[in-house]
JSON list of C-alpha atoms in Angstrom, two decimals:
[
{"chain": "A", "resi": 1, "resn": "GLN", "atom": "CA", "xyz": [13.18, 74.05, -3.45]},
{"chain": "A", "resi": 2, "resn": "VAL", "atom": "CA", "xyz": [15.20, 72.26, -0.31]},
{"chain": "A", "resi": 3, "resn": "GLN", "atom": "CA", "xyz": [17.88, 69.97, -1.49]},
{"chain": "A", "resi": 4, "resn": "LEU", "atom": "CA", "xyz": [20.48, 68.17, 1.37]},
{"chain": "A", "resi": 5, "resn": "VAL", "atom": "CA", "xyz": [24.00, 66.95, 0.23]},
{"chain": "A", "resi": 6, "resn": "GLU", "atom": "CA", "xyz": [25.69, 64.69, 1.73]},
{"chain": "A", "resi": 7, "resn": "SER", "atom": "CA", "xyz": [29.20, 63.50, 1.89]},
{"chain": "A", "resi": 8, "resn": "GLY", "atom": "CA", "xyz": [31.83, 62.08, 3.79]},
{"chain": "A", "resi": 9, "resn": "GLY", "atom": "CA", "xyz": [31.72, 58.35, 3.74]},
{"chain": "A", "resi": 10, "resn": "GLY", "atom": "CA", "xyz": [33.50, 55.69, 2.34]},
{"chain": "A", "resi": 11, "resn": "LEU", "atom": "CA", "xyz": [35.67, 52.68, 3.87]},
{"chain": "A", "resi": 12, "resn": "VAL", "atom": "CA", "xyz": [37.32, 52.57, 7.39]},
{"chain": "A", "resi": 13, "resn": "GLN", "atom": "CA", "xyz": [38.71, 50.76, 9.61]},
{"chain": "A", "resi": 14, "resn": "PRO", "atom": "CA", "xyz": [37.18, 49.05, 12.85]},
{"chain": "A", "resi": 15, "resn": "GLY", "atom": "CA", "xyz": [38.21, 52.22, 15.62]},
{"chain": "A", "resi": 16, "resn": "GLY", "atom": "CA", "xyz": [38.50, 54.33, 13.08]},
{"chain": "A", "resi": 17, "resn": "SER", "atom": "CA", "xyz": [37.21, 57.95, 12.07]},
{"chain": "A", "resi": 18, "resn": "LEU", "atom": "CA", "xyz": [34.85, 59.68, 9.67]},
{"chain": "A", "resi": 19, "resn": "ARG", "atom": "CA", "xyz": [32.87, 62.88, 9.29]},
{"chain": "A", "resi": 20, "resn": "LEU", "atom": "CA", "xyz": [29.71, 62.59, 7.51]},
{"chain": "A", "resi": 21, "resn": "SER", "atom": "CA", "xyz": [28.88, 66.61, 6.47]},
{"chain": "A", "resi": 22, "resn": "CYS", "atom": "CA", "xyz": [25.14, 67.67, 5.31]},
{"chain": "A", "resi": 23, "resn": "VAL", "atom": "CA", "xyz": [24.74, 70.53, 3.15]},
{"chain": "A", "resi": 24, "resn": "ALA", "atom": "CA", "xyz": [21.44, 71.98, 3.09]},
{"chain": "A", "resi": 25, "resn": "SER", "atom": "CA", "xyz": [19.91, 75.05, 0.21]},
{"chain": "A", "resi": 26, "resn": "GLY", "atom": "CA", "xyz": [16.79, 76.09, 0.02]},
{"chain": "A", "resi": 27, "resn": "PHE", "atom": "CA", "xyz": [16.07, 77.41, 3.34]},
{"chain": "A", "resi": 28, "resn": "THR", "atom": "CA", "xyz": [15.11, 81.26, 4.36]},
{"chain": "A", "resi": 29, "resn": "ASN", "atom": "CA", "xyz": [16.32, 81.09, 7.29]},
{"chain": "A", "resi": 30, "resn": "SER", "atom": "CA", "xyz": [17.87, 78.24, 9.92]},
{"chain": "A", "resi": 31, "resn": "ASP", "atom": "CA", "xyz": [14.66, 77.49, 11.49]},
{"chain": "A", "resi": 32, "resn": "TYR", "atom": "CA", "xyz": [14.49, 73.63, 10.89]},
{"chain": "A", "resi": 33, "resn": "VAL", "atom": "CA", "xyz": [16.08, 70.62, 12.55]},
{"chain": "A", "resi": 34, "resn": "ILE", "atom": "CA", "xyz": [18.66, 68.12, 11.15]},
{"chain": "A", "resi": 35, "resn": "GLN", "atom": "CA", "xyz": [19.03, 64.41, 12.10]},
{"chain": "A", "resi": 36, "resn": "TRP", "atom": "CA", "xyz": [20.66, 61.63, 10.63]},
{"chain": "A", "resi": 37, "resn": "TYR", "atom": "CA", "xyz": [19.32, 58.18, 10.02]},
{"chain": "A", "resi": 38, "resn": "ARG", "atom": "CA", "xyz": [20.93, 55.32, 8.95]},
{"chain": "A", "resi": 39, "resn": "GLN", "atom": "CA", "xyz": [19.83, 51.81, 7.12]},
{"chain": "A", "resi": 40, "resn": "ALA", "atom": "CA", "xyz": [22.53, 49.33, 7.12]},
{"chain": "A", "resi": 41, "resn": "PRO", "atom": "CA", "xyz": [21.16, 45.91, 4.18]},
{"chain": "A", "resi": 42, "resn": "GLY", "atom": "CA", "xyz": [17.87, 43.68, 4.98]},
{"chain": "A", "resi": 43, "resn": "LYS", "atom": "CA", "xyz": [17.04, 46.57, 7.94]},
{"chain": "A", "resi": 44, "resn": "VAL", "atom": "CA", "xyz": [15.15, 48.90, 8.51]},
{"chain": "A", "resi": 45, "resn": "ARG", "atom": "CA", "xyz": [16.16, 52.85, 8.53]},
{"chain": "A", "resi": 46, "resn": "GLU", "atom": "CA", "xyz": [17.60, 53.71, 11.75]},
{"chain": "A", "resi": 47, "resn": "TRP", "atom": "CA", "xyz": [17.59, 57.20, 13.73]},
{"chain": "A", "resi": 48, "resn": "ILE", "atom": "CA", "xyz": [20.89, 57.91, 15.21]},
{"chain": "A", "resi": 49, "resn": "ALA", "atom": "CA", "xyz": [21.02, 61.92, 16.39]},
{"chain": "A", "resi": 50, "resn": "ILE", "atom": "CA", "xyz": [18.91, 65.20, 15.53]},
{"chain": "A", "resi": 51, "resn": "ILE", "atom": "CA", "xyz": [20.12, 68.77, 16.45]},
{"chain": "A", "resi": 52, "resn": "SER", "atom": "CA", "xyz": [17.70, 71.67, 17.48]},
{"chain": "A", "resi": 53, "resn": "SER", "atom": "CA", "xyz": [18.26, 74.78, 15.59]},
{"chain": "A", "resi": 54, "resn": "GLY", "atom": "CA", "xyz": [19.30, 76.47, 18.81]},
{"chain": "A", "resi": 55, "resn": "GLY", "atom": "CA", "xyz": [22.01, 73.65, 19.12]},
{"chain": "A", "resi": 56, "resn": "GLY", "atom": "CA", "xyz": [20.15, 71.20, 21.02]},
{"chain": "A", "resi": 57, "resn": "THR", "atom": "CA", "xyz": [21.37, 67.18, 20.36]},
{"chain": "A", "resi": 58, "resn": "ASN", "atom": "CA", "xyz": [19.90, 64.08, 21.36]},
{"chain": "A", "resi": 59, "resn": "TYR", "atom": "CA", "xyz": [21.74, 60.18, 19.93]},
{"chain": "A", "resi": 60, "resn": "ALA", "atom": "CA", "xyz": [20.34, 56.67, 19.84]},
{"chain": "A", "resi": 61, "resn": "ASP", "atom": "CA", "xyz": [21.97, 54.38, 22.45]},
{"chain": "A", "resi": 62, "resn": "SER", "atom": "CA", "xyz": [23.86, 52.62, 20.08]},
{"chain": "A", "resi": 63, "resn": "ILE", "atom": "CA", "xyz": [25.89, 55.44, 18.91]},
{"chain": "A", "resi": 64, "resn": "LYS", "atom": "CA", "xyz": [26.03, 57.53, 22.22]},
{"chain": "A", "resi": 65, "resn": "GLY", "atom": "CA", "xyz": [29.44, 58.29, 23.27]},
{"chain": "A", "resi": 66, "resn": "ARG", "atom": "CA", "xyz": [30.78, 57.38, 19.89]},
{"chain": "A", "resi": 67, "resn": "PHE", "atom": "CA", "xyz": [29.37, 59.73, 17.44]},
{"chain": "A", "resi": 68, "resn": "VAL", "atom": "CA", "xyz": [28.63, 63.72, 18.01]},
{"chain": "A", "resi": 69, "resn": "ILE", "atom": "CA", "xyz": [26.31, 65.52, 15.63]},
{"chain": "A", "resi": 70, "resn": "SER", "atom": "CA", "xyz": [26.83, 69.82, 14.88]},
{"chain": "A", "resi": 71, "resn": "ARG", "atom": "CA", "xyz": [25.88, 72.51, 12.57]},
{"chain": "A", "resi": 72, "resn": "ASP", "atom": "CA", "xyz": [27.39, 76.16, 11.21]},
{"chain": "A", "resi": 73, "resn": "ASN", "atom": "CA", "xyz": [24.05, 78.27, 10.55]},
{"chain": "A", "resi": 74, "resn": "ARG", "atom": "CA", "xyz": [26.62, 80.26, 8.58]},
{"chain": "A", "resi": 75, "resn": "LYS", "atom": "CA", "xyz": [27.56, 77.48, 5.96]},
{"chain": "A", "resi": 76, "resn": "ASN", "atom": "CA", "xyz": [23.60, 75.37, 6.51]},
{"chain": "A", "resi": 77, "resn": "THR", "atom": "CA", "xyz": [25.49, 72.86, 6.99]},
{"chain": "A", "resi": 78, "resn": "ALA", "atom": "CA", "xyz": [25.48, 69.64, 9.57]},
{"chain": "A", "resi": 79, "resn": "TYR", "atom": "CA", "xyz": [27.98, 67.16, 10.76]},
{"chain": "A", "resi": 80, "resn": "LEU", "atom": "CA", "xyz": [28.23, 63.69, 12.10]},
{"chain": "A", "resi": 81, "resn": "GLN", "atom": "CA", "xyz": [31.40, 63.28, 13.72]},
{"chain": "A", "resi": 82, "resn": "MET", "atom": "CA", "xyz": [31.60, 59.41, 13.61]},
{"chain": "A", "resi": 83, "resn": "ASN", "atom": "CA", "xyz": [34.38, 57.92, 15.91]},
{"chain": "A", "resi": 84, "resn": "SER", "atom": "CA", "xyz": [35.65, 54.28, 17.38]},
{"chain": "A", "resi": 85, "resn": "LEU", "atom": "CA", "xyz": [33.62, 53.17, 14.44]},
{"chain": "A", "resi": 86, "resn": "LYS", "atom": "CA", "xyz": [32.42, 49.21, 14.52]},
{"chain": "A", "resi": 87, "resn": "PRO", "atom": "CA", "xyz": [31.53, 47.16, 11.62]},
{"chain": "A", "resi": 88, "resn": "GLU", "atom": "CA", "xyz": [27.99, 47.29, 12.89]},
{"chain": "A", "resi": 89, "resn": "ASP", "atom": "CA", "xyz": [28.18, 50.78, 11.66]},
{"chain": "A", "resi": 90, "resn": "THR", "atom": "CA", "xyz": [28.04, 49.60, 8.35]},
{"chain": "A", "resi": 91, "resn": "ALA", "atom": "CA", "xyz": [25.19, 51.47, 6.63]},
{"chain": "A", "resi": 92, "resn": "VAL", "atom": "CA", "xyz": [23.82, 53.95, 4.16]},
{"chain": "A", "resi": 93, "resn": "TYR", "atom": "CA", "xyz": [23.44, 57.65, 6.27]},
{"chain": "A", "resi": 94, "resn": "TYR", "atom": "CA", "xyz": [21.12, 59.58, 5.59]},
{"chain": "A", "resi": 95, "resn": "CYS", "atom": "CA", "xyz": [20.44, 63.35, 6.74]},
{"chain": "A", "resi": 96, "resn": "ASN", "atom": "CA", "xyz": [16.97, 64.57, 7.34]},
{"chain": "A", "resi": 97, "resn": "ALA", "atom": "CA", "xyz": [15.46, 67.93, 7.52]},
{"chain": "A", "resi": 98, "resn": "TYR", "atom": "CA", "xyz": [12.31, 69.06, 9.32]},
{"chain": "A", "resi": 99, "resn": "ASN", "atom": "CA", "xyz": [11.00, 72.46, 9.44]},
{"chain": "A", "resi": 100, "resn": "TYR", "atom": "CA", "xyz": [7.27, 74.19, 10.08]},
{"chain": "A", "resi": 101, "resn": "VAL", "atom": "CA", "xyz": [5.66, 76.04, 7.84]},
{"chain": "A", "resi": 102, "resn": "GLY", "atom": "CA", "xyz": [1.53, 75.26, 8.57]},
{"chain": "A", "resi": 103, "resn": "SER", "atom": "CA", "xyz": [2.22, 71.84, 8.59]},
{"chain": "A", "resi": 104, "resn": "ARG", "atom": "CA", "xyz": [5.60, 69.96, 9.17]},
{"chain": "A", "resi": 105, "resn": "ASN", "atom": "CA", "xyz": [7.93, 69.40, 5.88]},
{"chain": "A", "resi": 106, "resn": "ASP", "atom": "CA", "xyz": [10.14, 66.65, 5.85]},
{"chain": "A", "resi": 107, "resn": "TYR", "atom": "CA", "xyz": [13.63, 66.50, 3.56]},
{"chain": "A", "resi": 108, "resn": "TRP", "atom": "CA", "xyz": [15.73, 64.00, 2.52]},
{"chain": "A", "resi": 109, "resn": "GLY", "atom": "CA", "xyz": [19.21, 63.75, 1.28]},
{"chain": "A", "resi": 110, "resn": "GLN", "atom": "CA", "xyz": [20.11, 60.60, -1.13]},
{"chain": "A", "resi": 111, "resn": "GLY", "atom": "CA", "xyz": [22.83, 59.00, 1.76]},
{"chain": "A", "resi": 112, "resn": "THR", "atom": "CA", "xyz": [26.09, 58.06, 1.70]},
{"chain": "A", "resi": 113, "resn": "GLN", "atom": "CA", "xyz": [27.28, 54.88, 2.29]},
{"chain": "A", "resi": 114, "resn": "VAL", "atom": "CA", "xyz": [29.96, 54.05, 5.17]},
{"chain": "A", "resi": 115, "resn": "THR", "atom": "CA", "xyz": [31.57, 50.92, 5.33]},
{"chain": "A", "resi": 116, "resn": "VAL", "atom": "CA", "xyz": [33.77, 49.80, 7.90]},
{"chain": "A", "resi": 117, "resn": "SER", "atom": "CA", "xyz": [35.95, 46.53, 7.45]},
{"chain": "A", "resi": 118, "resn": "SER", "atom": "CA", "xyz": [39.47, 45.85, 7.61]}
]
């Protein structure tokens, strides 16, 4: 049974930084993709970053140059380093992982709140 647990959210001032973590358990190997999404109040969930099992990355334009996604396969953990935070980054941040076992299997964490405010 795959589980994803996010942590690291909180309240930060504009211009500050946070690092989110996503710990995955239940996978039999590291052949899965990790993504980060976020959902602000009253808005649809937004995709923001992806990292492949081999470490290839891609980012949404809204966070490119400010956020960095990474992963440590030895620790089954992915990270989202968020720098130069803005009030519009306020949202619940979700970790998603997917792999292919016959068909695509998607897994979600419970989310962690990030609030950027002075």
